[in-house]
mmCIF file of C-alpha atoms in Angstrom:
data_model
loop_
_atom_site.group_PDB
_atom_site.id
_atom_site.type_symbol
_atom_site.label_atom_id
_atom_site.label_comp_id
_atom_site.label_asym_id
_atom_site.label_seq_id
_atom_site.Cartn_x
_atom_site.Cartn_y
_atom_site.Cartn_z
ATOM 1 C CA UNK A 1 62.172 152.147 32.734
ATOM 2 C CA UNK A 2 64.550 152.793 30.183
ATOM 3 C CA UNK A 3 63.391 156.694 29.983
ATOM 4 C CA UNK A 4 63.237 157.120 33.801
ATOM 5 C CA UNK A 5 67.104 156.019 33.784
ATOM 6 C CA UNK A 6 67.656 158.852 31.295
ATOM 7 C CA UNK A 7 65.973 160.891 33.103
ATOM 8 C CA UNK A 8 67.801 160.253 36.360
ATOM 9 C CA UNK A 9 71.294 160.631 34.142
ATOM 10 C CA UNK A 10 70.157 163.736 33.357
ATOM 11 C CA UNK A 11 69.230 164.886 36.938
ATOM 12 C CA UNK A 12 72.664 163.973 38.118
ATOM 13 C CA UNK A 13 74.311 165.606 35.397
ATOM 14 C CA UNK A 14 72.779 168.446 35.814
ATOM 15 C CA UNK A 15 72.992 168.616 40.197
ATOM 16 C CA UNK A 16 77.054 167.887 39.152
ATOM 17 C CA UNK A 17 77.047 170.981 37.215
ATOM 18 C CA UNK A 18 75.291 173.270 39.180
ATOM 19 C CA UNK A 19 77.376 171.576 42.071
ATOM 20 C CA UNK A 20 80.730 172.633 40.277
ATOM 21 C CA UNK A 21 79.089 176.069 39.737
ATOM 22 C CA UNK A 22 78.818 177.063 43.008
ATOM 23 C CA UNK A 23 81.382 175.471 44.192
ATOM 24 C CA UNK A 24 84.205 175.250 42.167
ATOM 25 C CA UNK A 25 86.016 172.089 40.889
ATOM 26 C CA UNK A 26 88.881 172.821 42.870
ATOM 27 C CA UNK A 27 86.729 172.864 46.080
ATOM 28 C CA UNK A 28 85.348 169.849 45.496
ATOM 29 C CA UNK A 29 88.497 168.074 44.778
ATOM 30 C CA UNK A 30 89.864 169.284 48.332
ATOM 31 C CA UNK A 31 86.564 168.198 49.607
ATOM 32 C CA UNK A 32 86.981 164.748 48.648
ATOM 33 C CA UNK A 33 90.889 164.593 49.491
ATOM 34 C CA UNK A 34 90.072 165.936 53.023
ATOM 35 C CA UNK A 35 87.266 163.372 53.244
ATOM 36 C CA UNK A 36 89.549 160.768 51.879
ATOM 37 C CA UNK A 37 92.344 161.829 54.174
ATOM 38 C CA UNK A 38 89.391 161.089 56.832
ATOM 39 C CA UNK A 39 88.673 157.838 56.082
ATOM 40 C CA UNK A 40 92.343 157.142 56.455
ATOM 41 C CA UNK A 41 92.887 158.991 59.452
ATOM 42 C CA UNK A 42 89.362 157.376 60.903
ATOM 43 C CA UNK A 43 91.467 153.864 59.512
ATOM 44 C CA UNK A 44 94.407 154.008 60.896
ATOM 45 C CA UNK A 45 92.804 155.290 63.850
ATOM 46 C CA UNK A 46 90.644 152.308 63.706
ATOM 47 C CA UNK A 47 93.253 150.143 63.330
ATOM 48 C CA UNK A 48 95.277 151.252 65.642
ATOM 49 C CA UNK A 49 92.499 151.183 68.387
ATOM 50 C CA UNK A 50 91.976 147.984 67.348
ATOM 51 C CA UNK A 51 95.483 146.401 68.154
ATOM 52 C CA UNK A 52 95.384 148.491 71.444
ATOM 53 C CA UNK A 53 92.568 146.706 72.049
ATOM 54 C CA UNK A 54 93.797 143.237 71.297
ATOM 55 C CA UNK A 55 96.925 144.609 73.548
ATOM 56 C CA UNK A 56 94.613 145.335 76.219
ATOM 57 C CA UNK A 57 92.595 142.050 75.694
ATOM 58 C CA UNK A 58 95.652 140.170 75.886
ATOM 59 C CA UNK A 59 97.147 142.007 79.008
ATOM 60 C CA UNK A 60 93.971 141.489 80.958
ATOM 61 C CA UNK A 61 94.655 137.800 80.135
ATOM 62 C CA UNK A 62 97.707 138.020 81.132
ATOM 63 C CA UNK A 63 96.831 139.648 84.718
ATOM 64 C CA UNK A 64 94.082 136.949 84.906
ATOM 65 C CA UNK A 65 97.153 134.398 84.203
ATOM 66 C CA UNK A 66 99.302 136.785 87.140
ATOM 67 C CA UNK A 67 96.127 136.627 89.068
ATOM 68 C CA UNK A 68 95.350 132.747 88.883
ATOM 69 C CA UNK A 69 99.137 132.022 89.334
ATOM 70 C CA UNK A 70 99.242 134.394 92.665
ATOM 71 C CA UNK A 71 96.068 132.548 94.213
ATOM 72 C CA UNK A 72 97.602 129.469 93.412
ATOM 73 C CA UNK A 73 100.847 130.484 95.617
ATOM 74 C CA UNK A 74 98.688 131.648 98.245
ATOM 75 C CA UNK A 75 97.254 128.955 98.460
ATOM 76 C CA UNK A 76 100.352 126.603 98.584
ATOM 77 C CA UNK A 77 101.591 129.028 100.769
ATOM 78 C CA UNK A 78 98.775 128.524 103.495
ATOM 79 C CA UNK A 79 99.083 124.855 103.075
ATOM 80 C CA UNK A 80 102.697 125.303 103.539
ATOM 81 C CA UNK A 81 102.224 127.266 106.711
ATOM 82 C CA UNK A 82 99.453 124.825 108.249
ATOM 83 C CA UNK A 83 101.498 121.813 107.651
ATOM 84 C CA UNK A 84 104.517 124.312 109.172
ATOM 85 C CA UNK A 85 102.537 124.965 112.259
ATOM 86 C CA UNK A 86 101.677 121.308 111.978
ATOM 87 C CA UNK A 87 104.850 120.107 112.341
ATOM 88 C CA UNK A 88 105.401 122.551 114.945
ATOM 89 C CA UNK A 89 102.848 121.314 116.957
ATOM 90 C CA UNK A 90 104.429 117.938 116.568
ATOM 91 C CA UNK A 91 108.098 119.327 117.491
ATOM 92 C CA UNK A 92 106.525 121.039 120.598
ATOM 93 C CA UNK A 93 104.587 117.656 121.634
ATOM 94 C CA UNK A 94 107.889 115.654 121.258
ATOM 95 C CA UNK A 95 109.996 117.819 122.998
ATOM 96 C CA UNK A 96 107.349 117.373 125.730
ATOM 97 C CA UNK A 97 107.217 113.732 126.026
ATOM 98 C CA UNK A 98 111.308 113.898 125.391
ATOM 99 C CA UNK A 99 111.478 115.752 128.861
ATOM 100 C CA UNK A 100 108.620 113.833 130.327
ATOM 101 C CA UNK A 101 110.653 110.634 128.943
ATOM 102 C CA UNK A 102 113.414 112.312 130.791
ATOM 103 C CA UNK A 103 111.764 113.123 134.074
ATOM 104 C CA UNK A 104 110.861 109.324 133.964
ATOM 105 C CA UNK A 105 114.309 107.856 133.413
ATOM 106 C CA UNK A 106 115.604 110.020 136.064
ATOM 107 C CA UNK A 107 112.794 108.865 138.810
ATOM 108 C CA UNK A 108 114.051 105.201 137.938
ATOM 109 C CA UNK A 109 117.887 106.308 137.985
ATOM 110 C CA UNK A 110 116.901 107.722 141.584
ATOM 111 C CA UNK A 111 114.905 105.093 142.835
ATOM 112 C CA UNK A 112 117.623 102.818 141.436
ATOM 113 C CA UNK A 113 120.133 104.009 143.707
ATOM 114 C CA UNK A 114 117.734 104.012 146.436
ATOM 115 C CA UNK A 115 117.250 100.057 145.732
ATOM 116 C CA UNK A 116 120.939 99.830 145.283
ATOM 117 C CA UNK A 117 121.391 101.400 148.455
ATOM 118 C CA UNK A 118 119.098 99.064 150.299
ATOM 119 C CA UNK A 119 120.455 95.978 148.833
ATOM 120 C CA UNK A 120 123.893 96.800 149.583
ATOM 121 C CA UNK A 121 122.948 97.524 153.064
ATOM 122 C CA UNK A 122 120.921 94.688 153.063
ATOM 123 C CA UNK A 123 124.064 92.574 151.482
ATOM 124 C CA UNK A 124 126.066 93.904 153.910
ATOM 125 C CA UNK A 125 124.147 92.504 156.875
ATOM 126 C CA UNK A 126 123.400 89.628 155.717
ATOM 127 C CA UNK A 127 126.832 88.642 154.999
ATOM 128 C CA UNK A 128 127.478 90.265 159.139
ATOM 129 C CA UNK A 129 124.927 87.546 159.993
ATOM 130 C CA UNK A 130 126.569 84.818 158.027
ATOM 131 C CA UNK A 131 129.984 85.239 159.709
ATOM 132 C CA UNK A 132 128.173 85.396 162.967
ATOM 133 C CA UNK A 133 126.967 82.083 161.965
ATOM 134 C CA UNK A 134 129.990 81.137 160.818
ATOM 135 C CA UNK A 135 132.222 81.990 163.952
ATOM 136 C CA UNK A 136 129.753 80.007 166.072
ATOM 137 C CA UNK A 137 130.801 76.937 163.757
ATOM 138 C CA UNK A 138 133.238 75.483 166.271
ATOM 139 C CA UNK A 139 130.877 75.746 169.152
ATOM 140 C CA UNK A 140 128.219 73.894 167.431
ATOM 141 C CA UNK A 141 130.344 71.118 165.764
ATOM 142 C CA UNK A 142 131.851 70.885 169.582
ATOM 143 C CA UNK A 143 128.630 70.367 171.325
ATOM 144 C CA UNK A 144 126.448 68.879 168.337
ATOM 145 C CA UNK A 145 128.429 67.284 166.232
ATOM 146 C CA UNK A 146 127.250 69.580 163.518
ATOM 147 C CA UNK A 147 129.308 70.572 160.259
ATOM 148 C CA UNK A 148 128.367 73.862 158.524
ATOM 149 C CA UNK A 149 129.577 74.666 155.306
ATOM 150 C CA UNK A 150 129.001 77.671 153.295
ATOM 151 C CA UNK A 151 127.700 77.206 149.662
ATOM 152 C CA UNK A 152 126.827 79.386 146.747
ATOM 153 C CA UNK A 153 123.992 82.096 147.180
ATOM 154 C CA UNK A 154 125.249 83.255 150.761
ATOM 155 C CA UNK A 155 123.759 79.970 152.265
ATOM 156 C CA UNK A 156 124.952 77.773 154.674
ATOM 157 C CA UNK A 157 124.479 74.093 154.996
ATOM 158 C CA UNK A 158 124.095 72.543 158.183
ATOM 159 C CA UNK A 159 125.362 68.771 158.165
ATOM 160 C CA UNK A 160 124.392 66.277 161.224
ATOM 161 C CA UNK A 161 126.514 63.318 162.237
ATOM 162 C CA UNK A 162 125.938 60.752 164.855
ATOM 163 C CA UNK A 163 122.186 61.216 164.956
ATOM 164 C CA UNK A 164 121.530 57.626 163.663
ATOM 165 C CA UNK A 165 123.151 54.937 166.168
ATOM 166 C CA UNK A 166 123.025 52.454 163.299
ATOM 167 C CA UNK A 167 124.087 54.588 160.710
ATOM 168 C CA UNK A 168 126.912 57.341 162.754
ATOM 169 C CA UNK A 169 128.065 58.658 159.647
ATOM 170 C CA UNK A 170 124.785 59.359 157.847
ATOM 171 C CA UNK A 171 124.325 63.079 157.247
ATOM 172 C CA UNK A 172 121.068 65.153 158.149
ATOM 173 C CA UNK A 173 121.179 67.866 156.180
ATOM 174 C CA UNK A 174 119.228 71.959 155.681
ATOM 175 C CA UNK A 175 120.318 74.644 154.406
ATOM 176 C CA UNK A 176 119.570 78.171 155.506
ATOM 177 C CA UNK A 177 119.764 81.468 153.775
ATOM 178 C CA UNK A 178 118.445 85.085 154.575
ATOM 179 C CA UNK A 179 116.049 86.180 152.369
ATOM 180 C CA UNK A 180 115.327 89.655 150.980
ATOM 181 C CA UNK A 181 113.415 90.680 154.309
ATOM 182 C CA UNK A 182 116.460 89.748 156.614
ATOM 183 C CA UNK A 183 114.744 87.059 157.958
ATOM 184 C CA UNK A 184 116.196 83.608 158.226
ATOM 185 C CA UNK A 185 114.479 81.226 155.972
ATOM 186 C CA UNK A 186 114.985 77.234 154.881
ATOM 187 C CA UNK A 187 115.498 76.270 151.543
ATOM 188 C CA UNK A 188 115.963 72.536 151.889
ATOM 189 C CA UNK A 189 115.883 69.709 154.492
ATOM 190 C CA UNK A 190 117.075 65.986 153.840
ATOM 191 C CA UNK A 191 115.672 64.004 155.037
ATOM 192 C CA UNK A 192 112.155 66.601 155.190
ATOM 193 C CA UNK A 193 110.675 67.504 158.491
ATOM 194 C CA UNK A 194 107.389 67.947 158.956
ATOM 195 C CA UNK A 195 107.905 70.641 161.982
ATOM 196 C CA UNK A 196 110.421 73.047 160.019
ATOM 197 C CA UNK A 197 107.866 75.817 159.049
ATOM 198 C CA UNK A 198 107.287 76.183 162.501
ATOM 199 C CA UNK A 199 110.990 76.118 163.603
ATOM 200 C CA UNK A 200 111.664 78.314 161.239
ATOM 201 C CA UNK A 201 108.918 80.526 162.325
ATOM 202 C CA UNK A 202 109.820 80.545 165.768
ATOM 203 C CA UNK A 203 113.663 81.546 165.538
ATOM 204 C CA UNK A 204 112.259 84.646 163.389
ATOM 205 C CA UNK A 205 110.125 85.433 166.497
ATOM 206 C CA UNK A 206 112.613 84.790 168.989
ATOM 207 C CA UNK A 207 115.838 84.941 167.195
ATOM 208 C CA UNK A 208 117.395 82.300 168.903
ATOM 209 C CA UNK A 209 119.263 81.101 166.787
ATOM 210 C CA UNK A 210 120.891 78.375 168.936
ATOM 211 C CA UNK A 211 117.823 76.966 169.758
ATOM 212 C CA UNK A 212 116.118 76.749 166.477
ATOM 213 C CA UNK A 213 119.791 74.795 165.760
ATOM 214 C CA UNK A 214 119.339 72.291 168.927
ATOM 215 C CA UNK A 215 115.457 72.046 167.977
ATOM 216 C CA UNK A 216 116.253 70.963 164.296
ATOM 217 C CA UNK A 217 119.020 68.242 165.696
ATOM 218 C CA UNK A 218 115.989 66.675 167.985
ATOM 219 C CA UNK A 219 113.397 66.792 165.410
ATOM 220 C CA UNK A 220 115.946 65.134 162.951
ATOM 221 C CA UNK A 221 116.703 62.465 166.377
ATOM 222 C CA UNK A 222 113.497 61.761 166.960
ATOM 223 C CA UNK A 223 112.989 61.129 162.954
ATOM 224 C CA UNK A 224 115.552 58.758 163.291
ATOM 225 C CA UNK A 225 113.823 56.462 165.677
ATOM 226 C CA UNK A 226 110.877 56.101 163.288
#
């Protein structure tokens, strides 16, 4: 009510001036300043806590940030190294088939020259046989009326005359190479005989080569009576 206010004017007016009594007005003005200077203080303070604060906040972000950034090296890093050890893994299983690749080539370089080798010797005999054949050419021709030529391939051709008593001049004709085994072998026979496998079978047994020449002539004479 309006006489309670009054009343509570009063009160404070009077707890003012007993205040000021005991202590002085001068006190009480030092009082306040220190308190004000107190608040300030306790504001600055505050305020100053309060941007360390947001200076902390903001470093720990920026550690997380440092943090997040370093993980995410790491882990390019790993995946760096296992596709590093990858590849060495693929370096080391090249390098292996390279020198297995190697080892290969030079197994077929060596058995090259082996085959090379054989050939050559083989070559070389067979050509020894062929001028065998060849220096027995007058003999033959002399006693068998028998022409031998030698064609392309290392073969020779074996041409009969005077087999035929109505036709002198008509040719019976084989030719003979020697195959890869050294062995002699026929590759043709004008006109065919049916016997020539087994000619041919026989002078590989025997080797007589004179005879498998004299046995061809008779086969061919005896076709000619047919």
């Amino acid at each position: 009510t309006e006489d309670e206010l009054i009343f509570f004017e009063r009160e404070m007016k009077d707890f003012w001036t007993t205040l000021k009594s005991i202590y002085g007005t001068q006190q009480i003005n030092e009082t306040l300043a220190l308190r004000d200077s107190c608040k300030e203080s306790i504001k600055m303070l505050s305020e100053k806590w309060s941007k360390k604060l947001k200076e902390g906040d903001l470093m720990m972000d920026k550690i997380q940030e440092y943090s997040d950034e370093i993980l995410q090296k790491n882990q390019s890093i790993s995946k760096n190294q296992e596709h590093l050890a990858e590849i060495k893994s693929n370096l080391n299983q090249e390098e292996e088939q390279k020198k297995t690749l190697s080892d290969s080539i030079q197994e077929l370089k060596e058995e090259l020259m082996k085959k090379k080798e054989i050939l050559s010797s083989k070559n070389k005999a067979t050509r020894e046989r062929v001028e065998k054949l060849c220096k027995s050419k007058a003999l033959f021709e002399e006693r068998l009326g028998l022409e031998i030529r030698r064609i392309h391939n290392e073969q020779l051709q074996f041409i009969f005359r005077h087999i035929d008593q109505k036709d002198p001049d008509k040719p019976y004709v084989f030719t003979l190479s020697i195959n890869e085994k050294g062995d002699y072998e026929v590759t043709s026979c004008t006109p065919p005989l049916d016997c020539i496998e087994e000619l041919q079978l026989k002078v590989r047994e025997t080797n007589n080569f004179s005879a498998f020449i004299a046995n061809i002539r008779k086969a061919f004479t005896a076709l000619s009576y047919k």
